[in-house]
C-alpha atoms as an extended CHARMM CRD file, in Angstrom:
* protein
*
       185  EXT
         1         1  UNK       CA            152.3500000000       46.4780000000       11.2490000000  PROA      1               0.0000000000
         2         2  UNK       CA            148.9510000000       45.2060000000       12.2790000000  PROA      2               0.0000000000
         3         3  UNK       CA            146.2950000000       47.2750000000       13.9930000000  PROA      3               0.0000000000
         4         4  UNK       CA            146.7770000000       45.2940000000       17.2510000000  PROA      4               0.0000000000
         5         5  UNK       CA            150.5670000000       45.7500000000       17.1610000000  PROA      5               0.0000000000
         6         6  UNK       CA            150.1490000000       49.5090000000       16.5500000000  PROA      6               0.0000000000
         7         7  UNK       CA            147.7200000000       49.8210000000       19.4570000000  PROA      7               0.0000000000
         8         8  UNK       CA            150.0590000000       47.9360000000       21.8010000000  PROA      8               0.0000000000
         9         9  UNK       CA            153.0590000000       50.0080000000       20.6590000000  PROA      9               0.0000000000
        10        10  UNK       CA            151.1800000000       53.2920000000       21.1760000000  PROA      10              0.0000000000
        11        11  UNK       CA            149.9830000000       52.1270000000       24.6080000000  PROA      11              0.0000000000
        12        12  UNK       CA            153.5350000000       51.1680000000       25.6310000000  PROA      12              0.0000000000
        13        13  UNK       CA            154.9720000000       54.4680000000       24.3700000000  PROA      13              0.0000000000
        14        14  UNK       CA            152.2270000000       56.4800000000       26.0490000000  PROA      14              0.0000000000
        15        15  UNK       CA            152.8240000000       54.6090000000       29.3190000000  PROA      15              0.0000000000
        16        16  UNK       CA            156.5610000000       55.2790000000       29.0900000000  PROA      16              0.0000000000
        17        17  UNK       CA            155.9990000000       58.9880000000       28.4700000000  PROA      17              0.0000000000
        18        18  UNK       CA            153.4740000000       59.3240000000       31.2920000000  PROA      18              0.0000000000
        19        19  UNK       CA            155.6380000000       57.4440000000       33.7810000000  PROA      19              0.0000000000
        20        20  UNK       CA            158.3750000000       60.0210000000       33.1800000000  PROA      20              0.0000000000
        21        21  UNK       CA            156.0670000000       62.8660000000       34.2280000000  PROA      21              0.0000000000
        22        22  UNK       CA            156.1370000000       64.1460000000       37.7540000000  PROA      22              0.0000000000
        23        23  UNK       CA            153.2070000000       64.3440000000       40.1110000000  PROA      23              0.0000000000
        24        24  UNK       CA            152.7090000000       68.0080000000       39.2800000000  PROA      24              0.0000000000
        25        25  UNK       CA            153.6920000000       69.0210000000       42.8110000000  PROA      25              0.0000000000
        26        26  UNK       CA            156.5710000000       71.5250000000       42.4900000000  PROA      26              0.0000000000
        27        27  UNK       CA            157.4030000000       71.0250000000       46.1690000000  PROA      27              0.0000000000
        28        28  UNK       CA            158.5040000000       67.4460000000       45.4950000000  PROA      28              0.0000000000
        29        29  UNK       CA            161.0340000000       67.4610000000       42.6590000000  PROA      29              0.0000000000
        30        30  UNK       CA            161.6040000000       64.3330000000       40.6300000000  PROA      30              0.0000000000
        31        31  UNK       CA            164.7110000000       62.2800000000       41.4280000000  PROA      31              0.0000000000
        32        32  UNK       CA            166.4800000000       63.6350000000       38.3410000000  PROA      32              0.0000000000
        33        33  UNK       CA            165.7040000000       67.2220000000       39.4190000000  PROA      33              0.0000000000
        34        34  UNK       CA            167.0390000000       66.4690000000       42.9030000000  PROA      34              0.0000000000
        35        35  UNK       CA            170.2280000000       65.0530000000       41.4060000000  PROA      35              0.0000000000
        36        36  UNK       CA            170.6130000000       68.2170000000       39.2960000000  PROA      36              0.0000000000
        37        37  UNK       CA            170.1250000000       70.3670000000       42.3700000000  PROA      37              0.0000000000
        38        38  UNK       CA            172.8000000000       68.4200000000       44.2550000000  PROA      38              0.0000000000
        39        39  UNK       CA            175.2010000000       68.8120000000       41.3180000000  PROA      39              0.0000000000
        40        40  UNK       CA            174.5180000000       72.5480000000       41.2990000000  PROA      40              0.0000000000
        41        41  UNK       CA            175.1480000000       72.7390000000       45.0400000000  PROA      41              0.0000000000
        42        42  UNK       CA            178.4210000000       70.8050000000       44.6320000000  PROA      42              0.0000000000
        43        43  UNK       CA            179.5190000000       73.1890000000       41.8730000000  PROA      43              0.0000000000
        44        44  UNK       CA            178.6570000000       76.1520000000       44.1050000000  PROA      44              0.0000000000
        45        45  UNK       CA            180.6890000000       74.7140000000       46.9470000000  PROA      45              0.0000000000
        46        46  UNK       CA            183.6120000000       74.0740000000       44.5570000000  PROA      46              0.0000000000
        47        47  UNK       CA            183.5230000000       77.7910000000       43.6490000000  PROA      47              0.0000000000
        48        48  UNK       CA            183.3690000000       78.7520000000       47.3420000000  PROA      48              0.0000000000
        49        49  UNK       CA            186.3970000000       76.5780000000       48.1050000000  PROA      49              0.0000000000
        50        50  UNK       CA            188.3320000000       78.1630000000       45.2370000000  PROA      50              0.0000000000
        51        51  UNK       CA            187.5200000000       81.6570000000       46.5440000000  PROA      51              0.0000000000
        52        52  UNK       CA            188.5980000000       80.6680000000       50.0630000000  PROA      52              0.0000000000
        53        53  UNK       CA            191.8190000000       79.0660000000       48.7950000000  PROA      53              0.0000000000
        54        54  UNK       CA            192.6560000000       82.2870000000       46.9290000000  PROA      54              0.0000000000
        55        55  UNK       CA            192.1170000000       84.5320000000       49.9590000000  PROA      55              0.0000000000
        56        56  UNK       CA            188.3960000000       85.2120000000       50.4180000000  PROA      56              0.0000000000
        57        57  UNK       CA            188.4280000000       83.1930000000       53.6380000000  PROA      57              0.0000000000
        58        58  UNK       CA            185.0810000000       84.4660000000       54.9650000000  PROA      58              0.0000000000
        59        59  UNK       CA            183.1250000000       83.4040000000       51.8710000000  PROA      59              0.0000000000
        60        60  UNK       CA            179.9030000000       81.7450000000       53.0850000000  PROA      60              0.0000000000
        61        61  UNK       CA            178.9350000000       78.2180000000       52.0930000000  PROA      61              0.0000000000
        62        62  UNK       CA            176.8140000000       77.6070000000       49.0240000000  PROA      62              0.0000000000
        63        63  UNK       CA            173.1680000000       76.8110000000       49.6580000000  PROA      63              0.0000000000
        64        64  UNK       CA            170.0150000000       76.1760000000       47.6310000000  PROA      64              0.0000000000
        65        65  UNK       CA            166.8110000000       78.1410000000       47.9760000000  PROA      65              0.0000000000
        66        66  UNK       CA            163.5940000000       76.1130000000       48.3640000000  PROA      66              0.0000000000
        67        67  UNK       CA            163.0340000000       76.7140000000       44.6350000000  PROA      67              0.0000000000
        68        68  UNK       CA            166.4440000000       75.1890000000       43.7960000000  PROA      68              0.0000000000
        69        69  UNK       CA            168.4320000000       78.3400000000       43.0050000000  PROA      69              0.0000000000
        70        70  UNK       CA            172.0290000000       78.6480000000       44.1550000000  PROA      70              0.0000000000
        71        71  UNK       CA            172.7420000000       81.2390000000       46.8360000000  PROA      71              0.0000000000
        72        72  UNK       CA            175.5380000000       82.2650000000       49.1830000000  PROA      72              0.0000000000
        73        73  UNK       CA            173.7850000000       83.6900000000       52.2660000000  PROA      73              0.0000000000
        74        74  UNK       CA            175.8790000000       86.2830000000       54.1200000000  PROA      74              0.0000000000
        75        75  UNK       CA            176.9300000000       85.4690000000       57.6640000000  PROA      75              0.0000000000
        76        76  UNK       CA            177.4900000000       87.8690000000       60.5580000000  PROA      76              0.0000000000
        77        77  UNK       CA            176.8550000000       90.9470000000       58.3890000000  PROA      77              0.0000000000
        78        78  UNK       CA            179.8010000000       90.1390000000       56.0900000000  PROA      78              0.0000000000
        79        79  UNK       CA            179.1930000000       91.4990000000       52.5820000000  PROA      79              0.0000000000
        80        80  UNK       CA            181.1330000000       89.0050000000       50.4740000000  PROA      80              0.0000000000
        81        81  UNK       CA            180.0220000000       90.5820000000       47.1850000000  PROA      81              0.0000000000
        82        82  UNK       CA            181.6210000000       93.9180000000       47.9880000000  PROA      82              0.0000000000
        83        83  UNK       CA            184.7450000000       92.1820000000       49.2830000000  PROA      83              0.0000000000
        84        84  UNK       CA            185.0140000000       90.0760000000       46.1230000000  PROA      84              0.0000000000
        85        85  UNK       CA            184.5840000000       93.1300000000       43.8470000000  PROA      85              0.0000000000
        86        86  UNK       CA            187.8030000000       94.5440000000       45.2800000000  PROA      86              0.0000000000
        87        87  UNK       CA            189.7650000000       91.3830000000       44.4400000000  PROA      87              0.0000000000
        88        88  UNK       CA            189.7770000000       90.9140000000       40.6560000000  PROA      88              0.0000000000
        89        89  UNK       CA            192.6270000000       88.3650000000       40.8130000000  PROA      89              0.0000000000
        90        90  UNK       CA            190.4370000000       86.0180000000       42.8900000000  PROA      90              0.0000000000
        91        91  UNK       CA            187.5230000000       86.4540000000       40.4870000000  PROA      91              0.0000000000
        92        92  UNK       CA            189.7940000000       85.5870000000       37.5500000000  PROA      92              0.0000000000
        93        93  UNK       CA            191.3600000000       82.6000000000       39.3450000000  PROA      93              0.0000000000
        94        94  UNK       CA            187.9420000000       81.0020000000       39.9620000000  PROA      94              0.0000000000
        95        95  UNK       CA            186.2480000000       82.0670000000       36.7220000000  PROA      95              0.0000000000
        96        96  UNK       CA            186.5470000000       78.6120000000       35.1170000000  PROA      96              0.0000000000
        97        97  UNK       CA            184.3060000000       77.1760000000       37.8410000000  PROA      97              0.0000000000
        98        98  UNK       CA            181.8710000000       80.0890000000       37.6620000000  PROA      98              0.0000000000
        99        99  UNK       CA            181.6170000000       79.6420000000       33.8780000000  PROA      99              0.0000000000
       100       100  UNK       CA            180.2610000000       76.1140000000       34.4280000000  PROA      100             0.0000000000
       101       101  UNK       CA            177.0880000000       77.3490000000       36.1470000000  PROA      101             0.0000000000
       102       102  UNK       CA            173.9740000000       76.6240000000       34.0900000000  PROA      102             0.0000000000
       103       103  UNK       CA            171.9680000000       79.6330000000       32.9170000000  PROA      103             0.0000000000
       104       104  UNK       CA            169.2100000000       78.9380000000       35.4850000000  PROA      104             0.0000000000
       105       105  UNK       CA            171.5420000000       78.5200000000       38.4840000000  PROA      105             0.0000000000
       106       106  UNK       CA            170.4780000000       81.7680000000       40.1470000000  PROA      106             0.0000000000
       107       107  UNK       CA            167.1290000000       83.3620000000       40.8410000000  PROA      107             0.0000000000
       108       108  UNK       CA            166.4210000000       85.9360000000       38.1260000000  PROA      108             0.0000000000
       109       109  UNK       CA            166.9580000000       89.4770000000       39.3780000000  PROA      109             0.0000000000
       110       110  UNK       CA            163.7490000000       91.1750000000       40.2980000000  PROA      110             0.0000000000
       111       111  UNK       CA            162.8750000000       93.9430000000       37.8670000000  PROA      111             0.0000000000
       112       112  UNK       CA            161.4020000000       96.9330000000       39.6310000000  PROA      112             0.0000000000
       113       113  UNK       CA            158.5790000000       98.9050000000       38.0960000000  PROA      113             0.0000000000
       114       114  UNK       CA            158.4700000000      102.6980000000       38.2640000000  PROA      114             0.0000000000
       115       115  UNK       CA            155.9170000000      102.3290000000       41.0680000000  PROA      115             0.0000000000
       116       116  UNK       CA            158.2560000000       99.9840000000       42.9850000000  PROA      116             0.0000000000
       117       117  UNK       CA            161.1180000000      102.4800000000       42.6660000000  PROA      117             0.0000000000
       118       118  UNK       CA            158.8200000000      105.2760000000       43.8900000000  PROA      118             0.0000000000
       119       119  UNK       CA            157.8930000000      103.1430000000       46.9150000000  PROA      119             0.0000000000
       120       120  UNK       CA            161.5650000000      102.3610000000       47.5820000000  PROA      120             0.0000000000
       121       121  UNK       CA            162.3250000000      106.1150000000       47.4920000000  PROA      121             0.0000000000
       122       122  UNK       CA            159.5180000000      106.5990000000       50.0330000000  PROA      122             0.0000000000
       123       123  UNK       CA            161.0870000000      103.8070000000       52.1100000000  PROA      123             0.0000000000
       124       124  UNK       CA            164.3930000000      105.7420000000       52.0650000000  PROA      124             0.0000000000
       125       125  UNK       CA            162.5880000000      108.8870000000       53.2530000000  PROA      125             0.0000000000
       126       126  UNK       CA            160.9240000000      106.8600000000       56.0050000000  PROA      126             0.0000000000
       127       127  UNK       CA            164.2990000000      105.3920000000       57.0380000000  PROA      127             0.0000000000
       128       128  UNK       CA            165.7740000000      108.9060000000       57.2990000000  PROA      128             0.0000000000
       129       129  UNK       CA            162.8240000000      110.0540000000       59.4580000000  PROA      129             0.0000000000
       130       130  UNK       CA            163.1810000000      107.0000000000       61.7160000000  PROA      130             0.0000000000
       131       131  UNK       CA            166.7910000000      107.1720000000       62.8380000000  PROA      131             0.0000000000
       132       132  UNK       CA            168.9690000000      106.6860000000       59.7380000000  PROA      132             0.0000000000
       133       133  UNK       CA            169.5140000000      110.2540000000       58.4360000000  PROA      133             0.0000000000
       134       134  UNK       CA            172.2680000000      109.1130000000       56.0420000000  PROA      134             0.0000000000
       135       135  UNK       CA            170.1440000000      106.4450000000       54.3320000000  PROA      135             0.0000000000
       136       136  UNK       CA            170.4470000000      106.8920000000       50.5270000000  PROA      136             0.0000000000
       137       137  UNK       CA            167.7800000000      106.8370000000       47.8330000000  PROA      137             0.0000000000
       138       138  UNK       CA            167.5950000000      103.6240000000       45.7840000000  PROA      138             0.0000000000
       139       139  UNK       CA            169.4800000000      103.2350000000       42.5190000000  PROA      139             0.0000000000
       140       140  UNK       CA            167.7880000000      102.0910000000       39.2780000000  PROA      140             0.0000000000
       141       141  UNK       CA            168.2050000000       98.4340000000       40.3340000000  PROA      141             0.0000000000
       142       142  UNK       CA            166.2700000000       99.0720000000       43.5540000000  PROA      142             0.0000000000
       143       143  UNK       CA            169.4060000000       98.8110000000       45.7350000000  PROA      143             0.0000000000
       144       144  UNK       CA            170.4810000000      101.1650000000       48.4780000000  PROA      144             0.0000000000
       145       145  UNK       CA            174.2100000000      101.8560000000       48.0700000000  PROA      145             0.0000000000
       146       146  UNK       CA            175.6910000000      102.7620000000       51.4460000000  PROA      146             0.0000000000
       147       147  UNK       CA            179.1400000000      103.4430000000       49.9610000000  PROA      147             0.0000000000
       148       148  UNK       CA            180.1670000000      107.0290000000       50.6290000000  PROA      148             0.0000000000
       149       149  UNK       CA            177.4490000000      107.5440000000       53.2560000000  PROA      149             0.0000000000
       150       150  UNK       CA            177.8140000000      107.7130000000       57.0450000000  PROA      150             0.0000000000
       151       151  UNK       CA            176.3510000000      104.1830000000       57.0480000000  PROA      151             0.0000000000
       152       152  UNK       CA            179.1340000000      102.6230000000       54.9330000000  PROA      152             0.0000000000
       153       153  UNK       CA            180.6950000000      101.0310000000       58.0270000000  PROA      153             0.0000000000
       154       154  UNK       CA            177.4620000000       99.3440000000       58.9910000000  PROA      154             0.0000000000
       155       155  UNK       CA            173.9740000000      100.0020000000       60.2420000000  PROA      155             0.0000000000
       156       156  UNK       CA            173.3140000000       99.2580000000       63.9230000000  PROA      156             0.0000000000
       157       157  UNK       CA            171.0250000000       96.2230000000       64.1550000000  PROA      157             0.0000000000
       158       158  UNK       CA            168.5630000000       97.8930000000       66.5150000000  PROA      158             0.0000000000
       159       159  UNK       CA            168.1370000000      100.8260000000       64.1260000000  PROA      159             0.0000000000
       160       160  UNK       CA            167.5870000000       98.6460000000       61.0610000000  PROA      160             0.0000000000
       161       161  UNK       CA            164.9770000000       96.6530000000       62.9900000000  PROA      161             0.0000000000
       162       162  UNK       CA            163.2310000000       99.8770000000       64.0190000000  PROA      162             0.0000000000
       163       163  UNK       CA            163.2670000000      101.1830000000       60.4240000000  PROA      163             0.0000000000
       164       164  UNK       CA            161.9930000000       97.8680000000       59.0510000000  PROA      164             0.0000000000
       165       165  UNK       CA            159.0560000000       97.9550000000       61.4510000000  PROA      165             0.0000000000
       166       166  UNK       CA            158.3060000000      101.6820000000       61.0640000000  PROA      166             0.0000000000
       167       167  UNK       CA            158.4800000000      101.6180000000       57.2650000000  PROA      167             0.0000000000
       168       168  UNK       CA            156.7670000000       98.2940000000       56.5940000000  PROA      168             0.0000000000
       169       169  UNK       CA            153.5950000000      100.0190000000       55.3650000000  PROA      169             0.0000000000
       170       170  UNK       CA            155.6600000000      101.8430000000       52.7130000000  PROA      170             0.0000000000
       171       171  UNK       CA            157.6280000000       98.8190000000       51.4160000000  PROA      171             0.0000000000
       172       172  UNK       CA            157.4350000000       95.2520000000       52.7070000000  PROA      172             0.0000000000
       173       173  UNK       CA            159.5670000000       93.5770000000       50.0240000000  PROA      173             0.0000000000
       174       174  UNK       CA            163.2730000000       92.8160000000       50.0640000000  PROA      174             0.0000000000
       175       175  UNK       CA            165.6050000000       95.7050000000       50.8560000000  PROA      175             0.0000000000
       176       176  UNK       CA            168.9080000000       95.2590000000       49.0320000000  PROA      176             0.0000000000
       177       177  UNK       CA            171.8520000000       97.0760000000       50.5840000000  PROA      177             0.0000000000
       178       178  UNK       CA            175.2300000000       97.3470000000       48.8600000000  PROA      178             0.0000000000
       179       179  UNK       CA            178.4500000000       99.2740000000       49.3770000000  PROA      179             0.0000000000
       180       180  UNK       CA            178.8640000000       98.7090000000       53.0790000000  PROA      180             0.0000000000
       181       181  UNK       CA            178.5380000000       96.3290000000       55.9660000000  PROA      181             0.0000000000
       182       182  UNK       CA            174.8360000000       95.7200000000       56.2370000000  PROA      182             0.0000000000
       183       183  UNK       CA            174.4290000000       95.3490000000       59.9880000000  PROA      183             0.0000000000
       184       184  UNK       CA            176.6480000000       96.1940000000       62.9420000000  PROA      184             0.0000000000
       185       185  UNK       CA            176.2680000000       94.3010000000       66.1670000000  PROA      185             0.0000000000
């Protein structure tokens, strides 16, 4: 190969590689990333439909976060995760669809530091002082399990709003509640 041919070949290859790069703006995914996101959303909705067909009729629709992770946002205070945990036959019936999710389908779980867990425990104390005397301490995953507490049947919306406002200086991150209906109307 001549020097001119090598230079042209390298230039063409370099141009091909660079044209495949994105603009560097994570807010505007490349067309192939958008297609992957739509496929992920379709797979999520397929799983939702399976769950509904098998009896979990209130299962919310699949959705994508702005970062492209799959999510199933609760609606009207319905805790679909707790409901699904009590129905192993439905989980098994739809497992083949769930097994097709790529490893990066969901946002990685936040790992809480010892300091975060201390702040969440202070948040629980604050919640008890501000109208929710049965509010539990957080577990090791940073979740507040309402199961077995007076709040297992739901937390009145006005009280949770009051606690959120009163305790914001203690903890302003996400508050994960499990084991009960999150909010009563």
